[in-house]
mmCIF file of C-alpha atoms in Angstrom:
data_model
loop_
_atom_site.group_PDB
_atom_site.id
_atom_site.type_symbol
_atom_site.label_atom_id
_atom_site.label_comp_id
_atom_site.label_asym_id
_atom_site.label_seq_id
_atom_site.Cartn_x
_atom_site.Cartn_y
_atom_site.Cartn_z
ATOM 1 C CA MET D 1 0.000 0.000 0.000
ATOM 2 C CA GLU D 2 1.464 3.385 -1.048
ATOM 3 C CA SER D 3 1.989 5.899 1.751
ATOM 4 C CA GLN D 4 -0.399 8.843 1.838
ATOM 5 C CA ALA D 5 2.658 11.051 2.412
ATOM 6 C CA LEU D 6 3.856 10.216 -1.101
ATOM 7 C CA LYS D 7 2.204 12.645 -3.495
ATOM 8 C CA LEU D 8 1.543 11.967 -7.150
ATOM 9 C CA ARG D 9 4.350 13.142 -9.408
ATOM 10 C CA TYR D 10 3.787 16.385 -11.253
ATOM 11 C CA LYS D 11 2.912 15.812 -14.887
ATOM 12 C CA THR D 12 5.815 17.002 -16.994
ATOM 13 C CA LYS D 13 6.826 17.006 -20.628
ATOM 14 C CA GLN D 14 8.775 13.866 -21.511
ATOM 15 C CA ILE D 15 12.119 14.118 -23.267
ATOM 16 C CA ALA D 16 14.658 11.513 -24.335
ATOM 17 C CA VAL D 17 18.314 11.550 -23.320
ATOM 18 C CA GLY D 18 19.586 8.864 -25.626
ATOM 19 C CA ASN D 19 17.510 5.787 -24.839
ATOM 20 C CA VAL D 20 16.507 7.042 -21.370
ATOM 21 C CA LEU D 21 13.167 8.823 -21.071
ATOM 22 C CA VAL D 22 13.010 11.696 -18.589
ATOM 23 C CA GLY D 23 9.749 13.165 -17.321
ATOM 24 C CA GLY D 24 6.152 12.129 -17.813
ATOM 25 C CA ASP D 25 5.596 8.677 -16.373
ATOM 26 C CA ALA D 26 9.186 7.507 -16.953
ATOM 27 C CA PRO D 27 11.053 6.085 -13.943
ATOM 28 C CA ILE D 28 13.197 8.643 -12.126
ATOM 29 C CA SER D 29 16.669 8.205 -13.590
ATOM 30 C CA VAL D 30 19.984 8.471 -11.746
ATOM 31 C CA GLN D 31 22.948 10.414 -13.061
ATOM 32 C CA SER D 32 26.584 10.997 -12.201
ATOM 33 C CA MET D 33 29.625 12.736 -13.672
ATOM 34 C CA THR D 34 33.136 11.552 -14.458
ATOM 35 C CA TYR D 35 36.156 13.368 -13.012
ATOM 36 C CA SER D 36 38.882 12.295 -15.452
ATOM 37 C CA LYS D 37 39.920 14.570 -18.285
ATOM 38 C CA THR D 38 37.392 13.625 -20.947
ATOM 39 C CA ALA D 39 40.045 13.468 -23.671
ATOM 40 C CA ASN D 40 41.723 10.672 -21.692
ATOM 41 C CA LEU D 41 39.390 8.170 -23.315
ATOM 42 C CA GLN D 42 40.486 5.028 -21.519
ATOM 43 C CA ALA D 43 40.279 6.586 -18.049
ATOM 44 C CA THR D 44 36.908 8.167 -18.816
ATOM 45 C CA LYS D 45 35.506 4.963 -20.298
ATOM 46 C CA LYS D 46 36.660 3.046 -17.212
ATOM 47 C CA GLN D 47 34.784 5.452 -14.942
ATOM 48 C CA ILE D 48 31.671 5.305 -17.118
ATOM 49 C CA ASP D 49 31.739 1.494 -17.118
ATOM 50 C CA CYS D 50 31.983 1.465 -13.302
ATOM 51 C CA LEU D 51 29.082 3.889 -13.009
ATOM 52 C CA GLN D 52 26.948 1.882 -15.402
ATOM 53 C CA LEU D 53 27.676 -1.314 -13.489
ATOM 54 C CA ALA D 54 26.632 0.459 -10.273
ATOM 55 C CA GLY D 55 23.245 1.328 -11.796
ATOM 56 C CA CYS D 56 23.810 4.763 -13.326
ATOM 57 C CA ASP D 57 21.367 5.688 -16.119
ATOM 58 C CA ILE D 58 22.990 8.814 -17.596
ATOM 59 C CA VAL D 59 26.594 10.069 -17.393
ATOM 60 C CA ARG D 60 27.827 13.647 -17.753
ATOM 61 C CA VAL D 61 31.376 14.544 -18.804
ATOM 62 C CA ALA D 62 33.194 17.859 -18.532
ATOM 63 C CA VAL D 63 34.194 19.671 -21.710
ATOM 64 C CA SER D 64 36.978 21.951 -20.532
ATOM 65 C CA ASP D 65 38.788 22.564 -23.809
ATOM 66 C CA GLU D 66 38.722 21.808 -27.512
ATOM 67 C CA GLU D 67 40.562 18.522 -26.974
ATOM 68 C CA ASP D 68 37.724 17.322 -24.740
ATOM 69 C CA ALA D 69 35.092 18.490 -27.218
ATOM 70 C CA LYS D 70 36.719 16.670 -30.115
ATOM 71 C CA ALA D 71 37.137 13.495 -28.026
ATOM 72 C CA LEU D 72 33.379 13.146 -27.484
ATOM 73 C CA LYS D 73 32.726 11.411 -30.808
ATOM 74 C CA ALA D 74 35.208 8.633 -30.012
ATOM 75 C CA LEU D 75 33.977 8.374 -26.422
ATOM 76 C CA LYS D 76 30.375 8.039 -27.549
ATOM 77 C CA SER D 77 31.336 5.098 -29.761
ATOM 78 C CA MET D 78 33.003 3.368 -26.785
ATOM 79 C CA VAL D 79 30.068 3.439 -24.335
ATOM 80 C CA SER D 80 26.401 2.435 -24.409
ATOM 81 C CA ILE D 81 25.064 4.750 -21.690
ATOM 82 C CA PRO D 82 23.575 8.158 -22.628
ATOM 83 C CA LEU D 83 26.215 10.872 -22.578
ATOM 84 C CA VAL D 84 25.746 14.505 -21.513
ATOM 85 C CA ALA D 85 28.320 17.195 -22.327
ATOM 86 C CA ASP D 86 28.833 19.777 -19.567
ATOM 87 C CA ILE D 87 29.677 23.156 -21.111
ATOM 88 C CA HIS D 88 30.766 26.332 -19.344
ATOM 89 C CA PHE D 89 31.768 29.639 -20.971
ATOM 90 C CA ARG D 90 32.867 28.361 -24.408
ATOM 91 C CA TYR D 91 29.750 27.984 -26.519
ATOM 92 C CA LYS D 92 31.754 26.651 -29.489
ATOM 93 C CA PHE D 93 32.479 23.480 -27.512
ATOM 94 C CA ALA D 94 28.715 22.924 -27.315
ATOM 95 C CA LEU D 95 28.494 23.124 -31.107
ATOM 96 C CA ILE D 96 31.110 20.370 -31.415
ATOM 97 C CA ALA D 97 29.536 18.306 -28.622
ATOM 98 C CA ALA D 98 26.064 18.416 -30.175
ATOM 99 C CA GLU D 99 27.343 16.328 -33.081
ATOM 100 C CA SER D 100 28.004 13.335 -30.807
ATOM 101 C CA VAL D 101 26.358 13.418 -27.376
ATOM 102 C CA ASP D 102 22.799 12.762 -26.193
ATOM 103 C CA CYS D 103 22.306 16.047 -24.310
ATOM 104 C CA VAL D 104 24.092 19.336 -23.712
ATOM 105 C CA ARG D 105 24.132 21.009 -20.300
ATOM 106 C CA ILE D 106 24.700 24.748 -20.274
ATOM 107 C CA ASN D 107 24.586 27.358 -17.540
ATOM 108 C CA PRO D 108 23.141 30.338 -19.435
ATOM 109 C CA GLY D 109 24.645 32.595 -16.791
ATOM 110 C CA ASN D 110 28.110 31.983 -18.184
ATOM 111 C CA ILE D 111 27.554 30.829 -21.789
ATOM 112 C CA GLY D 112 27.475 34.343 -23.238
ATOM 113 C CA SER D 113 25.286 36.467 -25.500
ATOM 114 C CA LYS D 114 21.906 35.601 -26.975
ATOM 115 C CA ASP D 115 23.574 34.931 -30.322
ATOM 116 C CA LYS D 116 25.848 32.352 -28.722
ATOM 117 C CA ILE D 117 22.949 30.668 -26.950
ATOM 118 C CA LYS D 118 20.983 30.667 -30.214
ATOM 119 C CA ALA D 119 23.895 28.939 -31.942
ATOM 120 C CA VAL D 120 23.863 26.214 -29.278
ATOM 121 C CA VAL D 121 20.086 25.865 -29.642
ATOM 122 C CA ASN D 122 20.362 25.529 -33.420
ATOM 123 C CA ALA D 123 23.018 22.816 -33.093
ATOM 124 C CA CYS D 124 20.927 20.831 -30.589
ATOM 125 C CA GLN D 125 17.836 21.296 -32.737
ATOM 126 C CA GLU D 126 19.681 19.995 -35.773
ATOM 127 C CA HIS D 127 20.888 16.887 -33.950
ATOM 128 C CA ARG D 128 17.587 16.414 -32.069
ATOM 129 C CA ILE D 129 19.093 16.365 -28.605
ATOM 130 C CA PRO D 130 17.808 18.106 -25.458
ATOM 131 C CA ILE D 131 19.389 20.919 -23.496
ATOM 132 C CA ARG D 132 19.598 21.027 -19.732
ATOM 133 C CA ILE D 133 19.332 24.539 -18.376
ATOM 134 C CA GLY D 134 21.554 24.381 -15.315
ATOM 135 C CA VAL D 135 20.973 27.279 -12.942
ATOM 136 C CA ASN D 136 23.374 27.455 -9.989
ATOM 137 C CA ALA D 137 22.975 29.825 -7.053
ATOM 138 C CA GLY D 138 26.709 30.489 -7.183
ATOM 139 C CA SER D 139 26.773 31.635 -10.806
ATOM 140 C CA LEU D 140 23.607 33.602 -11.505
ATOM 141 C CA GLU D 141 23.597 36.165 -14.298
ATOM 142 C CA LYS D 142 24.541 39.581 -12.939
ATOM 143 C CA PRO D 143 21.109 41.229 -13.406
ATOM 144 C CA PHE D 144 19.391 38.525 -11.343
ATOM 145 C CA GLU D 145 22.064 38.429 -8.663
ATOM 146 C CA ASP D 146 22.073 42.233 -8.388
ATOM 147 C CA LYS D 147 18.284 42.332 -8.026
ATOM 148 C CA TYR D 148 17.581 39.234 -5.922
ATOM 149 C CA GLY D 149 20.906 38.002 -4.613
ATOM 150 C CA ALA D 150 21.803 34.296 -4.674
ATOM 151 C CA THR D 151 18.279 33.426 -3.546
ATOM 152 C CA PRO D 152 15.625 30.948 -4.694
ATOM 153 C CA LYS D 153 13.764 33.858 -6.284
ATOM 154 C CA GLY D 154 16.863 34.836 -8.246
ATOM 155 C CA MET D 155 17.381 31.232 -9.376
ATOM 156 C CA VAL D 156 13.762 30.898 -10.497
ATOM 157 C CA GLU D 157 13.788 34.209 -12.353
ATOM 158 C CA SER D 158 16.985 33.145 -14.132
ATOM 159 C CA ALA D 159 15.434 29.833 -15.119
ATOM 160 C CA LEU D 160 12.237 31.479 -16.394
ATOM 161 C CA TYR D 161 14.223 34.000 -18.427
ATOM 162 C CA ASN D 162 16.317 31.287 -20.047
ATOM 163 C CA VAL D 163 13.356 28.993 -20.673
ATOM 164 C CA LYS D 164 11.586 31.839 -22.469
ATOM 165 C CA LEU D 165 14.755 32.608 -24.417
ATOM 166 C CA LEU D 166 14.971 29.026 -25.692
ATOM 167 C CA GLU D 167 11.236 28.930 -26.376
ATOM 168 C CA ASP D 168 11.548 32.157 -28.397
ATOM 169 C CA PHE D 169 14.148 30.327 -30.469
ATOM 170 C CA GLY D 170 11.548 27.579 -31.025
ATOM 171 C CA PHE D 171 13.228 25.094 -28.680
ATOM 172 C CA THR D 172 11.271 23.143 -26.058
ATOM 173 C CA ASN D 173 13.315 19.933 -25.810
ATOM 174 C CA LEU D 174 14.741 20.770 -22.418
ATOM 175 C CA LYS D 175 15.014 20.014 -18.714
ATOM 176 C CA ILE D 176 15.920 22.278 -15.815
ATOM 177 C CA SER D 177 18.077 22.134 -12.710
ATOM 178 C CA LEU D 178 18.136 24.683 -9.868
ATOM 179 C CA LYS D 179 21.044 23.829 -7.610
ATOM 180 C CA ALA D 180 22.370 25.456 -4.466
ATOM 181 C CA SER D 181 24.875 24.154 -1.940
ATOM 182 C CA ASP D 182 22.325 24.040 0.880
ATOM 183 C CA VAL D 183 19.037 22.268 1.455
ATOM 184 C CA GLU D 184 16.796 25.271 2.044
ATOM 185 C CA ARG D 185 17.544 27.213 -1.144
ATOM 186 C CA THR D 186 17.553 24.070 -3.260
ATOM 187 C CA MET D 187 14.127 22.931 -2.087
ATOM 188 C CA SER D 188 12.635 26.443 -2.182
ATOM 189 C CA ALA D 189 13.755 27.053 -5.756
ATOM 190 C CA TYR D 190 12.385 23.784 -7.122
ATOM 191 C CA ARG D 191 9.098 24.238 -5.250
ATOM 192 C CA MET D 192 8.737 27.794 -6.540
ATOM 193 C CA LEU D 193 9.389 26.921 -10.185
ATOM 194 C CA ARG D 194 7.468 23.641 -10.381
ATOM 195 C CA PRO D 195 3.949 25.088 -10.939
ATOM 196 C CA LEU D 196 5.256 27.595 -13.499
ATOM 197 C CA VAL D 197 6.722 25.290 -16.177
ATOM 198 C CA GLU D 198 5.971 21.875 -17.674
ATOM 199 C CA TYR D 199 9.559 20.772 -18.238
ATOM 200 C CA PRO D 200 11.178 17.886 -16.337
ATOM 201 C CA PHE D 201 13.438 18.689 -13.404
ATOM 202 C CA HIS D 202 16.944 17.425 -12.761
ATOM 203 C CA LEU D 203 17.336 17.398 -8.964
ATOM 204 C CA GLY D 204 20.569 17.951 -7.106
ATOM 205 C CA VAL D 205 22.396 19.762 -4.325
ATOM 206 C CA THR D 206 25.621 21.172 -5.741
ATOM 207 C CA GLU D 207 28.926 21.166 -3.863
ATOM 208 C CA ALA D 208 27.273 18.935 -1.272
ATOM 209 C CA GLY D 209 30.543 17.832 0.352
ATOM 210 C CA ASP D 210 31.903 14.449 1.405
ATOM 211 C CA LEU D 211 29.886 11.258 1.726
ATOM 212 C CA GLU D 212 28.402 12.092 5.128
ATOM 213 C CA SER D 213 27.473 15.691 4.299
ATOM 214 C CA SER D 214 26.087 14.825 0.890
ATOM 215 C CA MET D 215 24.028 11.918 2.178
ATOM 216 C CA ILE D 216 22.368 14.169 4.749
ATOM 217 C CA LYS D 217 21.802 17.133 2.417
ATOM 218 C CA SER D 218 20.664 15.017 -0.523
ATOM 219 C CA SER D 219 18.394 12.786 1.538
ATOM 220 C CA ILE D 220 16.584 15.805 2.966
ATOM 221 C CA ALA D 221 16.436 17.937 -0.193
ATOM 222 C CA LEU D 222 16.040 15.336 -2.928
ATOM 223 C CA GLY D 223 14.058 12.882 -0.823
ATOM 224 C CA GLY D 224 11.737 15.637 0.354
ATOM 225 C CA LEU D 225 11.124 16.950 -3.150
ATOM 226 C CA LEU D 226 10.567 13.462 -4.540
ATOM 227 C CA MET D 227 7.969 12.728 -1.868
ATOM 228 C CA GLU D 228 6.213 15.948 -2.888
ATOM 229 C CA GLY D 229 6.039 14.693 -6.478
ATOM 230 C CA ILE D 230 8.841 16.941 -7.737
ATOM 231 C CA GLY D 231 11.711 15.507 -9.778
ATOM 232 C CA ASP D 232 12.295 13.424 -12.886
ATOM 233 C CA THR D 233 16.032 12.695 -12.818
ATOM 234 C CA MET D 234 18.670 13.250 -10.132
ATOM 235 C CA ARG D 235 22.309 13.364 -9.173
ATOM 236 C CA VAL D 236 23.722 13.006 -5.680
ATOM 237 C CA SER D 237 26.973 14.997 -5.748
ATOM 238 C CA ILE D 238 29.684 13.545 -3.492
ATOM 239 C CA THR D 239 33.331 14.469 -3.039
ATOM 240 C CA GLY D 240 34.597 10.917 -3.317
ATOM 241 C CA GLU D 241 33.855 7.611 -5.026
ATOM 242 C CA LEU D 242 31.529 7.913 -8.012
ATOM 243 C CA GLU D 243 29.776 4.625 -7.319
ATOM 244 C CA LYS D 244 28.683 5.960 -3.932
ATOM 245 C CA GLU D 245 26.661 8.640 -5.739
ATOM 246 C CA ILE D 246 24.631 5.905 -7.399
ATOM 247 C CA GLU D 247 24.266 3.872 -4.209
ATOM 248 C CA VAL D 248 22.992 6.877 -2.248
ATOM 249 C CA ALA D 249 20.686 8.022 -5.060
ATOM 250 C CA ARG D 250 19.134 4.585 -5.398
ATOM 251 C CA GLY D 251 18.711 4.443 -1.639
ATOM 252 C CA ILE D 252 16.921 7.797 -1.598
ATOM 253 C CA LEU D 253 14.594 6.667 -4.368
ATOM 254 C CA ARG D 254 13.869 3.387 -2.614
ATOM 255 C CA TYR D 255 13.338 4.756 0.882
ATOM 256 C CA CYS D 256 11.129 7.642 -0.239
ATOM 257 C CA GLY D 257 8.953 5.199 -2.166
ATOM 258 C CA ARG D 258 9.746 6.312 -5.726
ATOM 259 C CA GLN D 259 11.622 3.182 -6.755
ATOM 260 C CA LYS D 260 10.088 -0.246 -6.275
ATOM 261 C CA GLU D 261 13.254 -2.163 -6.964
ATOM 262 C CA GLY D 262 15.939 -3.978 -5.009
ATOM 263 C CA ILE D 263 16.440 -4.783 -1.349
ATOM 264 C CA THR D 264 15.355 -2.525 1.476
ATOM 265 C CA TYR D 265 17.411 -3.351 4.561
ATOM 266 C CA ILE D 266 16.032 -2.981 8.078
ATOM 267 C CA SER D 267 18.366 -3.506 11.028
ATOM 268 C CA CYS D 268 18.285 -3.060 14.800
ATOM 269 C CA PRO D 269 19.649 0.035 16.480
ATOM 270 C CA THR D 270 22.459 -0.588 18.955
ATOM 271 C CA CYS D 271 21.086 -1.587 22.349
ATOM 272 C CA GLY D 272 21.934 -3.709 25.378
ATOM 273 C CA ARG D 273 19.980 -6.728 24.066
ATOM 274 C CA LEU D 274 22.205 -7.312 21.030
ATOM 275 C CA GLN D 275 23.555 -10.856 20.797
ATOM 276 C CA ALA D 276 25.800 -10.108 17.795
ATOM 277 C CA ASP D 277 27.857 -7.267 16.329
ATOM 278 C CA LEU D 278 25.550 -6.150 13.529
ATOM 279 C CA VAL D 279 27.962 -3.702 11.892
ATOM 280 C CA PRO D 280 30.276 -6.306 10.289
ATOM 281 C CA ILE D 281 27.333 -8.682 9.793
ATOM 282 C CA LEU D 282 25.344 -6.128 7.797
ATOM 283 C CA LYS D 283 28.458 -5.258 5.789
ATOM 284 C CA GLU D 284 29.054 -8.940 5.019
ATOM 285 C CA LEU D 285 25.439 -9.457 3.998
ATOM 286 C CA LYS D 286 25.493 -6.530 1.583
ATOM 287 C CA GLU D 287 28.775 -7.687 0.080
ATOM 288 C CA ARG D 288 27.654 -11.315 -0.338
ATOM 289 C CA MET D 289 24.057 -10.708 -1.354
ATOM 290 C CA PRO D 290 23.544 -11.231 -5.110
ATOM 291 C CA LYS D 291 22.245 -8.265 -7.084
ATOM 292 C CA ILE D 292 18.485 -8.358 -6.715
ATOM 293 C CA LYS D 293 16.109 -6.098 -8.640
ATOM 294 C CA THR D 294 12.908 -7.604 -7.291
ATOM 295 C CA PRO D 295 11.508 -5.370 -4.518
ATOM 296 C CA MET D 296 12.206 -7.079 -1.190
ATOM 297 C CA GLN D 297 12.375 -6.114 2.465
ATOM 298 C CA ILE D 298 15.059 -7.793 4.547
ATOM 299 C CA SER D 299 15.337 -7.508 8.327
ATOM 300 C CA VAL D 300 18.524 -8.054 10.327
ATOM 301 C CA MET D 301 17.807 -8.330 14.047
ATOM 302 C CA GLY D 302 20.432 -8.410 16.788
ATOM 303 C CA CYS D 303 18.389 -10.499 19.213
ATOM 304 C CA ALA D 304 15.446 -12.871 19.210
ATOM 305 C CA VAL D 305 13.404 -10.998 21.842
ATOM 306 C CA ASN D 306 11.306 -8.930 19.444
ATOM 307 C CA ALA D 307 12.294 -10.663 16.241
ATOM 308 C CA LEU D 308 8.940 -12.156 15.272
ATOM 309 C CA GLY D 309 7.052 -8.960 15.998
ATOM 310 C CA GLU D 310 9.485 -6.461 14.500
ATOM 311 C CA ALA D 311 10.393 -8.594 11.493
ATOM 312 C CA LYS D 312 6.905 -9.827 10.613
ATOM 313 C CA HIS D 313 6.558 -7.410 7.698
ATOM 314 C CA ALA D 314 9.903 -8.415 6.188
ATOM 315 C CA ASP D 315 10.065 -10.912 3.347
ATOM 316 C CA VAL D 316 13.008 -12.616 5.039
ATOM 317 C CA ALA D 317 14.572 -11.870 8.425
ATOM 318 C CA ILE D 318 17.528 -13.051 10.435
ATOM 319 C CA ALA D 319 17.614 -12.808 14.238
ATOM 320 C CA PHE D 320 20.726 -13.523 16.287
ATOM 321 C CA GLY D 321 20.665 -15.247 19.654
ATOM 322 C CA SER D 322 23.372 -16.518 21.972
ATOM 323 C CA GLY D 323 25.398 -18.852 19.747
ATOM 324 C CA ASP D 324 22.517 -19.443 17.356
ATOM 325 C CA GLY D 325 19.687 -17.610 15.658
ATOM 326 C CA LEU D 326 16.506 -17.708 13.604
ATOM 327 C CA VAL D 327 15.707 -17.350 9.929
ATOM 328 C CA ILE D 328 12.197 -15.985 9.498
ATOM 329 C CA LYS D 329 10.119 -15.743 6.334
ATOM 330 C CA HIS D 330 6.952 -13.636 6.139
ATOM 331 C CA GLY D 331 6.724 -13.709 9.937
ATOM 332 C CA GLU D 332 7.067 -17.497 10.223
ATOM 333 C CA ILE D 333 10.169 -19.253 11.582
ATOM 334 C CA VAL D 334 12.009 -21.202 8.871
ATOM 335 C CA GLY D 335 14.440 -22.726 11.340
ATOM 336 C CA LYS D 336 16.941 -22.271 14.145
ATOM 337 C CA TYR D 337 20.625 -22.495 13.176
ATOM 338 C CA LYS D 338 24.067 -22.191 14.726
ATOM 339 C CA GLN D 339 25.718 -18.816 14.182
ATOM 340 C CA ASP D 340 28.439 -20.213 11.928
ATOM 341 C CA GLU D 341 25.816 -21.372 9.412
ATOM 342 C CA LEU D 342 23.143 -18.755 10.014
ATOM 343 C CA ILE D 343 24.234 -16.222 7.364
ATOM 344 C CA ASP D 344 24.646 -18.901 4.676
ATOM 345 C CA VAL D 345 21.152 -20.248 5.313
ATOM 346 C CA PHE D 346 19.730 -16.734 5.395
ATOM 347 C CA ILE D 347 21.217 -15.744 2.013
ATOM 348 C CA LYS D 348 19.911 -18.969 0.439
ATOM 349 C CA GLU D 349 16.458 -18.208 1.820
ATOM 350 C CA VAL D 350 16.592 -14.673 0.408
ATOM 351 C CA VAL D 351 17.504 -15.997 -3.052
ATOM 352 C CA LYS D 352 14.726 -18.591 -2.889
ATOM 353 C CA THR D 353 12.163 -16.023 -1.730
ATOM 354 C CA GLU D 354 13.215 -13.544 -4.424
ATOM 355 C CA LYS D 355 12.420 -16.119 -7.111
ATOM 356 C CA GLU D 356 8.991 -16.728 -5.573
ATOM 357 C CA ILE D 357 8.219 -12.996 -5.390
ATOM 358 C CA ALA D 358 9.437 -12.408 -8.957
ATOM 359 C CA LYS D 359 7.254 -15.280 -10.200
ATOM 360 C CA ASN D 360 4.201 -13.856 -8.414
ATOM 361 C CA LEU D 361 4.845 -10.400 -9.870
ATOM 362 C CA ARG D 362 4.937 -11.837 -13.391
ATOM 363 C CA GLU D 363 1.674 -13.730 -12.976
#
């Protein structure tokens, strides 16, 4: 049963970034960005392959110079995931990129004159690829910053101006992002703009920090917006491992109810009743568990005292006792096992149950 707190998604125009649909009733896609120099094809391909394996849907690459721009054609031929070119300042790089990539991201605040923006629009129109209007609180156009400051209102006014500019050029194949480095401005800007346009939104908190900071900021901002029905694609920005961006993004989607896929883990908080050290156990389980796309809820309990009650809604649960423990399925005890065999039995039961659930979903 879907939570009443989860609002229906706003109806938005649907666009295609390569073979990934964004907006409308399409699943909310997850994005990330490589950090290698794009012209270093082997290093960039390696990062893209890792991201794709982790579950990334769309990858963005930086175009810092002409060498990067000219490398995009070769890079596109080496990967199968949709590719977005990130362009700042040098509009001519966008003209080169449009010949190869699946989407161009520009920040109109630093791309230049109307003529330069029109040239980018014409190139994207010719190659039938979308544009992402990327508004950042830290780089608003001077008129908007002078009038409003780096505020949600300034971000929204910038976005509306640039949307109208592209529409006046006859271009509507676009999506919008409104990023700030803090939760409050990010959420306020997206909320303010959402009723005013029909275009899909790319969600994100920019410069969100390390893993801990980004997880907190992104969970609040992106998770909150998603639960309000706002958002069509997203990136969790982390200073660190790229794959973690995908892991956190997928977790946000799953735990806010927007993605019905994969395992949802439930585990005990630390308390005096624990009969096992759940930290390494949970880590081991996640490392050993096969990749599962079927929606499942798994419970890992540190004692048997409340196991049947607290784990009754889980598809499969494990509860540790003193030297042994229980494996529980749909609230019923499967068996009692010694601790040295408990995890093995539990994983086998999860795999077996996943097949049963997948079969039921198909029927």
